[in-house]
XYZ file of C-alpha atoms in Angstrom:
489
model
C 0.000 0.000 0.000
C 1.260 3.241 -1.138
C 2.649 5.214 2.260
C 1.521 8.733 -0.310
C -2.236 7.235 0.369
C -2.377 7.048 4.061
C -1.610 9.585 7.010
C -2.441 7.617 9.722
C -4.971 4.837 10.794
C -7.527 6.472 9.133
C -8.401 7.706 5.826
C -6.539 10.593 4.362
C -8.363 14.030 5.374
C -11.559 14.860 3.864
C -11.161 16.412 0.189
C -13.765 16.357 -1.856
C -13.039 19.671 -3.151
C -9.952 18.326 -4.182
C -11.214 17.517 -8.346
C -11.631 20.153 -10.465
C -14.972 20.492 -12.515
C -14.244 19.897 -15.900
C -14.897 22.694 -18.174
C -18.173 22.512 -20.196
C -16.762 23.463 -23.017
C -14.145 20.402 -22.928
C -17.139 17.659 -22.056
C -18.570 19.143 -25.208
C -15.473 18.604 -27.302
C -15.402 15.274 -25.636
C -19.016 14.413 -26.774
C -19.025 15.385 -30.278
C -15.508 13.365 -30.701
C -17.121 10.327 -29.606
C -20.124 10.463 -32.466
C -18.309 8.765 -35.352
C -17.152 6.209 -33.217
C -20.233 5.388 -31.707
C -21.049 4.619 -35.461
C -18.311 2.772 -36.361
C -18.607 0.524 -33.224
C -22.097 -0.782 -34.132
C -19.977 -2.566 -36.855
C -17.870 -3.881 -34.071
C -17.266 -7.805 -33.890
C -17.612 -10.023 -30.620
C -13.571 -10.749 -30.662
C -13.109 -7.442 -30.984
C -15.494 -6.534 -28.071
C -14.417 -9.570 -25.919
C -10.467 -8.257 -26.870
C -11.652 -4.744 -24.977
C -12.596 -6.793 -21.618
C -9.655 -8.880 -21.425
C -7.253 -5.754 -20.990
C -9.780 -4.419 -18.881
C -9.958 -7.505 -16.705
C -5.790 -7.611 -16.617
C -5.393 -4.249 -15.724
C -7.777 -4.431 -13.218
C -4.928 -7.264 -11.500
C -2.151 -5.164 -12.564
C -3.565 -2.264 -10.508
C -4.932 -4.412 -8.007
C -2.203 -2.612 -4.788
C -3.205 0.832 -6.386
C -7.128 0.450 -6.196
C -6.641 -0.764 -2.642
C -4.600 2.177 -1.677
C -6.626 4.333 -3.270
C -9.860 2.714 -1.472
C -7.983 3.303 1.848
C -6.853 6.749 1.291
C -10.466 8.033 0.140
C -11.864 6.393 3.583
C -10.020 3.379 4.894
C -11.584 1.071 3.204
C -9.731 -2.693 4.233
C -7.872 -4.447 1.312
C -9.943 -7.625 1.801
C -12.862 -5.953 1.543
C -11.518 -4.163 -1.656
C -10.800 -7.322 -3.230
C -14.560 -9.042 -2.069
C -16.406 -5.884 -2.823
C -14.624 -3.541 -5.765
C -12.267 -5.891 -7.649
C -13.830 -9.425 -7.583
C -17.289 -7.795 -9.313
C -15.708 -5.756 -12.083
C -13.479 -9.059 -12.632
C -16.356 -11.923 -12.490
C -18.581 -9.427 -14.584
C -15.848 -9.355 -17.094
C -15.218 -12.612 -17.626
C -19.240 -13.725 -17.435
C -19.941 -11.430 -20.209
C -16.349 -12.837 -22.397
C -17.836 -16.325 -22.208
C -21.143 -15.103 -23.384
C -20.566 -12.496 -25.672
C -20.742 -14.400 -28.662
C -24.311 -15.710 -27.532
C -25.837 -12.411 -26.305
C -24.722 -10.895 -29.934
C -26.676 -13.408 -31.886
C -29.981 -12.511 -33.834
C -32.664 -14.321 -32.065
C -35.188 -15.461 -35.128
C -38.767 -15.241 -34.043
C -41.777 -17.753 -35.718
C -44.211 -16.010 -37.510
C -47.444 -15.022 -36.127
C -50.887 -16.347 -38.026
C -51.442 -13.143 -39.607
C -47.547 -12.643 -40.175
C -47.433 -16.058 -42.147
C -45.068 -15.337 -45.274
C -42.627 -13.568 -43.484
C -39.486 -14.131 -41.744
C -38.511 -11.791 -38.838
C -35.475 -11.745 -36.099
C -34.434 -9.175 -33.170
C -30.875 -7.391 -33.738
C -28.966 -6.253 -30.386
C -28.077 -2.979 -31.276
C -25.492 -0.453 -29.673
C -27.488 2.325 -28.415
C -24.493 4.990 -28.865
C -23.160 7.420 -27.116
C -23.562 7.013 -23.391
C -23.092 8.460 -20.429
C -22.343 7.098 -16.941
C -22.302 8.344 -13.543
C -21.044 6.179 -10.920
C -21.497 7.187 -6.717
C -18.569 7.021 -3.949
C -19.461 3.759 -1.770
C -18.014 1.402 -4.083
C -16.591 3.523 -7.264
C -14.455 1.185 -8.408
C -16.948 -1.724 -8.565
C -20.082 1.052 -9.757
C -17.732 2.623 -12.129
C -16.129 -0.178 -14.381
C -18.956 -2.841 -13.728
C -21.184 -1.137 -15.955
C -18.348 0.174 -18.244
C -18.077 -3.748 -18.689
C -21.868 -4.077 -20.136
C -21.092 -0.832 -22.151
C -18.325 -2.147 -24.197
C -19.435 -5.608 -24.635
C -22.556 -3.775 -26.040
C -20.528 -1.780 -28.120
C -20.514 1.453 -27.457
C -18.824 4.868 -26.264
C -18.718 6.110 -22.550
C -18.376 9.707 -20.696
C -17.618 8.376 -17.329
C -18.203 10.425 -14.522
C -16.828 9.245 -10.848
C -17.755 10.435 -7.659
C -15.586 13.516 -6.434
C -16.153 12.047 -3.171
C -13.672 9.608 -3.305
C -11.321 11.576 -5.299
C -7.988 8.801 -5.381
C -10.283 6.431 -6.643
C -11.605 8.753 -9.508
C -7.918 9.972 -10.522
C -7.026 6.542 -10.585
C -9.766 5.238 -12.858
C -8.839 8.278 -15.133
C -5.528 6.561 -15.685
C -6.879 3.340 -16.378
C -9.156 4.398 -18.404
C -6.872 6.630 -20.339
C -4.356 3.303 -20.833
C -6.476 1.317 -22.694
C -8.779 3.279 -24.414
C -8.367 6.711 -26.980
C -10.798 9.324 -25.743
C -12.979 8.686 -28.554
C -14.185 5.582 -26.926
C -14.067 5.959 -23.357
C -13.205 8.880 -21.375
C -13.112 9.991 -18.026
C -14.250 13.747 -16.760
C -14.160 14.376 -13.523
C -15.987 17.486 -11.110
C -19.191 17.325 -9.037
C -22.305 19.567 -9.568
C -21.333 21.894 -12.356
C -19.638 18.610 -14.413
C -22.907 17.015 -14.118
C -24.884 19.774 -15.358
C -22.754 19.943 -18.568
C -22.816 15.994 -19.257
C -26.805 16.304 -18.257
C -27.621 18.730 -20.855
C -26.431 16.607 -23.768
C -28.127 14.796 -26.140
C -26.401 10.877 -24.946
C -27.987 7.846 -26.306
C -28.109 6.098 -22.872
C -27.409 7.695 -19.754
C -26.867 4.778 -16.749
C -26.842 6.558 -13.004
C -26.164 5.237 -9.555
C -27.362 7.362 -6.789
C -29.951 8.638 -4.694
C -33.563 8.680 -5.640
C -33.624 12.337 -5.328
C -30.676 12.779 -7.835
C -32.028 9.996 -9.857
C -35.493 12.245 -9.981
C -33.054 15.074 -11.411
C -30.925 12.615 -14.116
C -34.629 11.264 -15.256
C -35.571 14.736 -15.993
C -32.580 15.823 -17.952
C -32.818 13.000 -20.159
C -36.755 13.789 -20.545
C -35.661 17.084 -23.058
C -33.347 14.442 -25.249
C -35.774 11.313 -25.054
C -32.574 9.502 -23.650
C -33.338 6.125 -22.091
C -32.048 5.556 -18.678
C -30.866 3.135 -16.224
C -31.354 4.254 -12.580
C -29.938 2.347 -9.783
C -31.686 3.922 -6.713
C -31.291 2.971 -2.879
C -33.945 2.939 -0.513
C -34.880 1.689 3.091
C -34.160 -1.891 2.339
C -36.063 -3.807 4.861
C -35.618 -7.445 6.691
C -38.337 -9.976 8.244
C -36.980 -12.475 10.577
C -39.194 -14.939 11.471
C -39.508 -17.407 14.540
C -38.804 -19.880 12.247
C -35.244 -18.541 11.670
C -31.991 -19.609 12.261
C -30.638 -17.219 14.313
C -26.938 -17.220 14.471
C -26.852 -17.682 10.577
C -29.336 -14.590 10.333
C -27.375 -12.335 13.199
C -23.966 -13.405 11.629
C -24.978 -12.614 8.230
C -27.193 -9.158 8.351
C -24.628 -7.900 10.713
C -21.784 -8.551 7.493
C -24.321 -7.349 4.903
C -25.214 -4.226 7.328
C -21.730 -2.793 8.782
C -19.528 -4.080 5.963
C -18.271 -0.611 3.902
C -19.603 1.377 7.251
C -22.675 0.502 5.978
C -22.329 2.773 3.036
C -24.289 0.022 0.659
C -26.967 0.636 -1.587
C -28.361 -2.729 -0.569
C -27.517 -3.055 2.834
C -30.314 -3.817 5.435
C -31.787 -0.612 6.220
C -34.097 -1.755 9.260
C -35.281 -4.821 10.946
C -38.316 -6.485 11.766
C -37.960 -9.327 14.347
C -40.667 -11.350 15.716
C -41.535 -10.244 18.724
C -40.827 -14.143 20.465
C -37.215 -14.030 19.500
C -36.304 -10.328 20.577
C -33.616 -10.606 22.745
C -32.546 -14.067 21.290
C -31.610 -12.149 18.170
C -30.208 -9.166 19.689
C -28.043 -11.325 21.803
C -26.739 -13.332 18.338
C -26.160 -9.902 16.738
C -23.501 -8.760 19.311
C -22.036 -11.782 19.498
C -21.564 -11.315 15.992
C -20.263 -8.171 16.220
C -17.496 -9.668 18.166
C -16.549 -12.174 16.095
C -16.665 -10.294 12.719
C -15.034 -6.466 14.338
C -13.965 -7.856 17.927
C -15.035 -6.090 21.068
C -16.683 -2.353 21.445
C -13.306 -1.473 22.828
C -11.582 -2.907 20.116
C -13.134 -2.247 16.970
C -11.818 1.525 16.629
C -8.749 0.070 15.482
C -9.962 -2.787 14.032
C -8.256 -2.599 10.176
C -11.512 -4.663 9.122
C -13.266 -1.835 9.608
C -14.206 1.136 7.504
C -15.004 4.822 7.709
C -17.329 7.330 6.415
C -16.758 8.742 3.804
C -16.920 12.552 4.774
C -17.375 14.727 6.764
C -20.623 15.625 5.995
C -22.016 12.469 6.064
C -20.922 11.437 9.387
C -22.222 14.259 10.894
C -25.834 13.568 9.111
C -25.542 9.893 11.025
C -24.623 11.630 14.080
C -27.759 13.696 13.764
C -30.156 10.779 12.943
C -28.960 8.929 16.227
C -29.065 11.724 18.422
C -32.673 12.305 16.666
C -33.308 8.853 17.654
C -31.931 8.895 21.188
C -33.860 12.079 21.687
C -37.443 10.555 20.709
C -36.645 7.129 22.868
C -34.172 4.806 21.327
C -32.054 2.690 22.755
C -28.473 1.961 21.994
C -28.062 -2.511 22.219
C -24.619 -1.250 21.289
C -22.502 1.319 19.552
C -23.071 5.166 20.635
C -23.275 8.509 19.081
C -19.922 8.846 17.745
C -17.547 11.495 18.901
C -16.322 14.068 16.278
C -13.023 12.657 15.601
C -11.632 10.846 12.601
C -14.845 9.320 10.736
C -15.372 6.396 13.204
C -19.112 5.933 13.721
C -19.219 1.837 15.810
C -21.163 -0.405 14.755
C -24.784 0.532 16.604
C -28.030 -1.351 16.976
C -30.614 0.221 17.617
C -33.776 -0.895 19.710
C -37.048 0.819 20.473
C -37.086 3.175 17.709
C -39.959 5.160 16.911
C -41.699 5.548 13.158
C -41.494 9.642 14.087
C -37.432 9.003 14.107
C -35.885 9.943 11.321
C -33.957 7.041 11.020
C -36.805 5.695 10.134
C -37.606 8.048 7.250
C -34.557 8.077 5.653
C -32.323 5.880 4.256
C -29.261 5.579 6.793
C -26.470 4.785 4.502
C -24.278 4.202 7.616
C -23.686 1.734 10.215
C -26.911 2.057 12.717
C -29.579 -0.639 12.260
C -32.782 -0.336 13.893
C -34.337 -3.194 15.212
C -37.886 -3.473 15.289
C -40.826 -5.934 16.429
C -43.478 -7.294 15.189
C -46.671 -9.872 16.109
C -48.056 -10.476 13.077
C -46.830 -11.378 9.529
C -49.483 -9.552 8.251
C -48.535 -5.760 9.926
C -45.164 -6.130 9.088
C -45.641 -6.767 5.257
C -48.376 -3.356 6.074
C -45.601 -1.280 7.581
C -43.195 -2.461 4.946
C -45.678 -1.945 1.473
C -46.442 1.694 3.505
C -42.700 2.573 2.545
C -41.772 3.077 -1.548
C -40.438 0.016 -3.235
C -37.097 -0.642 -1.559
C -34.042 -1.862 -3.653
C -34.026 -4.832 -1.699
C -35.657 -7.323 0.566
C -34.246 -9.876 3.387
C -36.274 -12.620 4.691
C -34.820 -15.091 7.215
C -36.917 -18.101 8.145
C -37.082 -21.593 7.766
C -41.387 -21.703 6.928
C -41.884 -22.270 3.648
C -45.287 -20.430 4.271
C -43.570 -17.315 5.613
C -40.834 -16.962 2.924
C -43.797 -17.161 0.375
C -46.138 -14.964 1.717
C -43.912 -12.290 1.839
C -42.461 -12.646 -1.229
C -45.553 -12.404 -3.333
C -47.144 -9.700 -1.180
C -44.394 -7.316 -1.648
C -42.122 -5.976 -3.747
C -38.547 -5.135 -3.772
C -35.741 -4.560 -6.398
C -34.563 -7.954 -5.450
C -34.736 -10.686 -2.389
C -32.623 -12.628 -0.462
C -33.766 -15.850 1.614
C -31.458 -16.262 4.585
C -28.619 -14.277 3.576
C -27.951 -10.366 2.645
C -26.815 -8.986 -0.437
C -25.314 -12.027 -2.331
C -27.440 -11.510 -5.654
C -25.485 -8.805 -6.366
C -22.855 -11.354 -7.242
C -25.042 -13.219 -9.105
C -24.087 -13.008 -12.294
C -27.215 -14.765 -13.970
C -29.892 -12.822 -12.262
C -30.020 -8.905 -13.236
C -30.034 -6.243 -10.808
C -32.293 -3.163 -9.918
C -34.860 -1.647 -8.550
C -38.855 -0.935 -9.032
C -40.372 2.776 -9.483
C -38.165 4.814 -6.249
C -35.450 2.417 -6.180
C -34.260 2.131 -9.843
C -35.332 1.811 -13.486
C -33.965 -1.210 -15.486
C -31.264 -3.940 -14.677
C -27.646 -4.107 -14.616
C -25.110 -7.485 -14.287
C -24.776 -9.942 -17.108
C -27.293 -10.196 -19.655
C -29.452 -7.865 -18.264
C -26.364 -5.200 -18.501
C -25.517 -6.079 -21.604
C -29.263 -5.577 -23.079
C -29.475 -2.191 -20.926
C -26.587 -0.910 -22.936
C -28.143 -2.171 -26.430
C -31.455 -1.109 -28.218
C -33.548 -4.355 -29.427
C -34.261 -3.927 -32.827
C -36.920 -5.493 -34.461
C -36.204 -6.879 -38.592
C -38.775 -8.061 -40.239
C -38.771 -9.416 -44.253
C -41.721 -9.939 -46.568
C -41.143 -12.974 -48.697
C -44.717 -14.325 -49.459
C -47.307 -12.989 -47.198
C -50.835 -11.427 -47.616
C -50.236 -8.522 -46.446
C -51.480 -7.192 -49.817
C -54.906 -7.936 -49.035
C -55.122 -5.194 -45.679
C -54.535 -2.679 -48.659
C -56.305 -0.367 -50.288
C -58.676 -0.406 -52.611
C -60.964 -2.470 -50.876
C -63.084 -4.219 -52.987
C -65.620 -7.061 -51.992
C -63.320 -9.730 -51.639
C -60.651 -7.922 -49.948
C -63.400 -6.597 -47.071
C -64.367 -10.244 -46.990
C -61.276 -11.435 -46.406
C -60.517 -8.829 -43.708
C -64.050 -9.977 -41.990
C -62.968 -13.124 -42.034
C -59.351 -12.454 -40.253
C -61.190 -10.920 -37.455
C -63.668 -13.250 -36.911
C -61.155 -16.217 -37.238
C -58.912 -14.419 -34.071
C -61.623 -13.837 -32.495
């Protein structure tokens, strides 16, 4: 690890306002340099494509010590975790979409219809373009090049925009990016509001955002004036149900992982719990002796180098206010505290007792603070849960197969996990996203791939009838229509 990327323990200081916007007139330049290659590349072969993702995938190893400085230096992120979480992803998505490539690219005929006997007709993946994508700051290694992945194998051009949150992470993607690929392909501009204004108010083919809902709301919008098709992955409260039926340790051992890995800066992580009310304390009791074995004792896990930080200032202090929020309106801390205003570090903290007035409870945490809630009834959890918007994602631990169903057809979520947390992100086969106010469209594998390409519909004539739904229509023509009707009917 780079000694440059570290000052101590934790993460280097806070800089956000360390990157530059880039100027508008140089994202334009950018743009417009990227339009006959967008063309060109819709003529681009599978090797060629495939080719693009292998030097991708071994520069992603060759830089492996630099993204995990850079990780730590932006906030502390562990190196184990950087492998798990940033470069295994980007790697595995790589080499799912090589192997399939070839596959995904084929026409897929389709049988004629009764009234489409006579012709022959297939669907064409096509690139959609120029595109445009906008990655966040929890994982912006992993959010940046694991849709760059479905871009190129789709064939197309991308404007990548990193977080300036995490500002060694985006500088170092800029380099990568800049040592395989001319400008004209892929390039990297970096900034915060004022850059995203500028890429926002051009006409891109396909725009694909990670983010907020509320930023999402404000991407969605900007591509409304161009027509642009989006992909939006959202967040959300992302809630969890754990039944009596559960296993408990497995359930405390793994929501605790899915919850306080990153410092619970995770799109998907589990935003709240329901417990039943039987198994309370049992499952508070299993969650802090997870906590020990995954972080080690509350006296310990300061300097615990398995642990991360937040990533600014500004959001730590926002999860300081929404426990001391908490605390004021009745919570109680099972463990963890309200931090003190020192170097990022917000414990691990489980919270008990918390009202629906709390505005932990209203907004999504993104931090390390999980409330844990009761319930008596299957039936007013699933009512407190479908109260909320769609979530991103949804947990259910139990060992009733009458439980795990219920819930799963009465409500909806971007995606669902039965007795684990956040493993179908890795899930290559299954796409990922959310519904209406967490996310438009799917990401990961096929379903990437497809996001980044328009399906195009060819159809030939050879020795239909069409003719006869033409004008002029004499007797035997109107007959003949009649009897199409009739005969569908």
């Amino acid at each position: 690890m780079s000694a440059t990327a570290m000052t101590d323990r934790g993460p280097a200081a806070d800089s956000t306002s360390t990157i530059a916007d880039t100027d508008r007139h140089e994202i334009e330049r950018l743009f417009a340099a990227q339009k006959d290659t967008a063309l060109a590349l819709r003529q681009s072969t599978a090797g060629e494509r495939i080719d693009k993702l292998k030097r991708l995938r071994a520069l992603m190893f060759a830089r492996r010590e630099d993204i995990m400085a850079a990780c730590h230096a932006d906030f502390a992120k562990p190196s184990a975790e950087v492998e798990v979480t940033e470069i295994l992803p980007v790697v595995e998505e790589a080499h799912h979409a090589m192997r399939k490539l070839k596959s995904w690219m084929k026409a897929e005929r389709k049988r004629p219809t009764l009234l489409m006997l006579g012709t022959s007709a297939k669907v064409i993946q096509e690139p959609r373009g120029r595109c445009l994508i906008i990655s966040p700051w929890n994982y912006p290694i992993n959010l940046s090049f694991g849709p760059l992945v479905s871009a190129i194998a789709a064939g197309n051009t991308v404007i990548l925009k990193p977080s300036e949150m995490t500002p060694h992470c985006a500088r170092l993607m800029s380099e990568m990016v800049a040592e395989l690929f001319d400008e004209t392909e892929v390039a990297v501009v970096q900034g915060a509001v004022e850059t995203s204004q500028s890429l926002l108010a051009l006409p891109f083919d396909h725009m694909f955002f990670t983010g907020s809902p509320a930023v999402g709301k404000i991407v969605m919008a900007a591509a409304a004036k161009h027509l642009s098709s989006v992909t939006l992955e959202l967040g959300g409260k992302s809630p969890v149900i754990v039944d009596a039926s559960a296993d408990l340790k497995n359930a405390a051992r793994t929501l605790v992982w899915g919850k306080f890995a990153n410092n619970g800066q995770t799109c998907i992580a589990p935003d709240y719990v329901y417990v039943h009310k039987d198994i309370r304390q049992a499952f508070i009791d299993e969650a802090l002796k997870a906590l020990d074995h995954l972080y080690g004792t509350a006296d310990t896990r300061r300097d615990n180098d398995d642990y991360c930080r937040i990533v600014n200032q500004r959001h730590y202090e926002r999860i300081r206010g929404l426990l001391e929020d908490a605390r004021e309106r009745g919570a109680r801390l099972a463990t963890g505290d309200v931090p003190a205003n020192d170097d990022r570090y917000v414990p691990p903290t489980l919270l008990t007792d918390v009202g629906d007035d709390a505005r932990v409870m209203e907004e999504e945490i993104f931090g390390p603070v999980l409330p844990i809630l009761t319930y008596d009834d299957l039936d007013s959890a699933i009512a407190r849960i479908n109260a909320r918007p769609k979530p991103l994602a949804l947990y259910i631990y139990a060992k009733d197969k009458q439980v795990i169903d219920t819930v799963v057809t009465r409500t909806s979520a971007g995606g669902t996990c039965i007795n684990t947390a956040m493993l179908h992100f890795l899930h290559g086969q299954l796409p990922f996203g959310g519904v209406n106010n967490s996310g438009i469209g799917n990401s990961h594998g096929h379903a990437g791939f497809k996001a980044f390409s328009h399906e195009r519909s060819v159809l030939q004539d050879r020795f239909s009838l069409a003719f006869l739904f033409r004008p002029p229509y004499n007797a035997f023509t109107r007959w003949f229509i009649r009897f199409s009707v009739r005969w569908l009917s």
